[in-house]
Amino acid sequence: MVAVIHTSSSLRAVLMYNERKVGEEQAVCLAAENYPKEATDLTFDQKLNLLQKLASLNLRTKVNSVHISLNFDPSEHLSPDQLRAIAGSYMDKIGFNDQPYLVYEHKDVAHEHIHLVTTNIRSDGSRIPLHNLGKNQSEKARKEIEIDFNLIKADGRNQELQELKPAILAVDYGKIESKKAIAKVLAGVIDRYKFTSIPELNAVLGQYNVLADRGNEGSRTFQKEGLYYRLINEKGERVGVPIKASSFQRKPTLKYLQKRFEINEQLRLADKIRVKNAIDFTLYGKSNVTLDRLTNILKREGVDTVFRKNDTGLIYGVTYVDHRTKSVFNGSSLGKNYSAKAIQERCSPMQLTTNIAQYNVPDLGEHSNSISHSSRHSSHQVFPDFPFQQRNLPVTNTKPEMADALFDPLKQDGPIPRPLRSRKRKKKKGLSQNL
């Protein structure tokens, strides 16, 4: 089992993401735990209002939405009761057992997975810390649940992902024979990954310091539909002597690759939704996710993000390399919302950090790819006297009018807590009052 945790400041956006999947018949709400009604009896507003009322008790905490996905091995097929039990065990182990939370089973990808939606603001207004939630509680809970429910362990799955990019494939010009090193990379990429163009192929090859080079459009090589493979350094600069594609044993010429393009176009269709979901899950309803944070999160999901830049450093293209499904997608092929322009608009307008590794691939616009890291912390303020202290009572013991009151929209005209009240400025007496 793999647990992925996202936090944000918009409960509405997170809930809408899951409810939209329900409306598209790609998900179903399995449970509404610690709600006074069953999930099937709740409307969208009722689900949201209870969470928002909790969040309103601590207005100092901006990050109050917790969105978790629990992912299982594709070979595992779990019943709704098993998924509910796993969700309950996980929330209990990470300290969210008393929080109201919603459980959604998503059916938009091949592997079984569920989404959990809740808030980290307790009924007394205190905040559940999130900064070590993934590293400490979640990781421990994940391993215990794998044993308790006899699930396939994620450690072996992570090892499999690492084997997709073995170090032996990395090419360092000058230390080993160029042709032999390039041949190893081509054998590990061309017959395994599903790409539909030379730029998409270079998005994968560039990570191993190899470039498929057709030459300039006006060159004889380009006009004769020739193809060379060559080494590039960590800056994307061409090094060494190019080697004809026909001189390799597998003969990965342009004609051969064009046949692969047509086959791969059909083979990768089923894999689009996984990459799109990974991007949407990271960005939906969030306004503070930068490009480098997006690439870092996608990398943990097994997706490398390759940005293409012009000579001035402006990003004009993006390619996604999914190492789990071994599919490669140019951003625009996934849809307008996943193109380079749309991704930059959806991300926070901050420049990529200087620590980002870049591969400047000059051929056919393959200039660079970028991966980086980011983190977020928040503070909290406690407010007492939450009127829903007894919300965990069974539905049968709760009067209908009391239960309905929990789902009323949050009113903004009530008294403001004293710590949040702004100090009134004293008016200066005018000259006329002093006379």
Coordinates of C-alpha atoms in Angstrom, one line a residue, residues 52 56 115 326:
Q52 CA -16.0 24.0 7.1
S56 CA -13.8 28.0 11.1
H115 CA -9.4 8.9 -1.3
K326 CA 6.3 3.3 -19.3

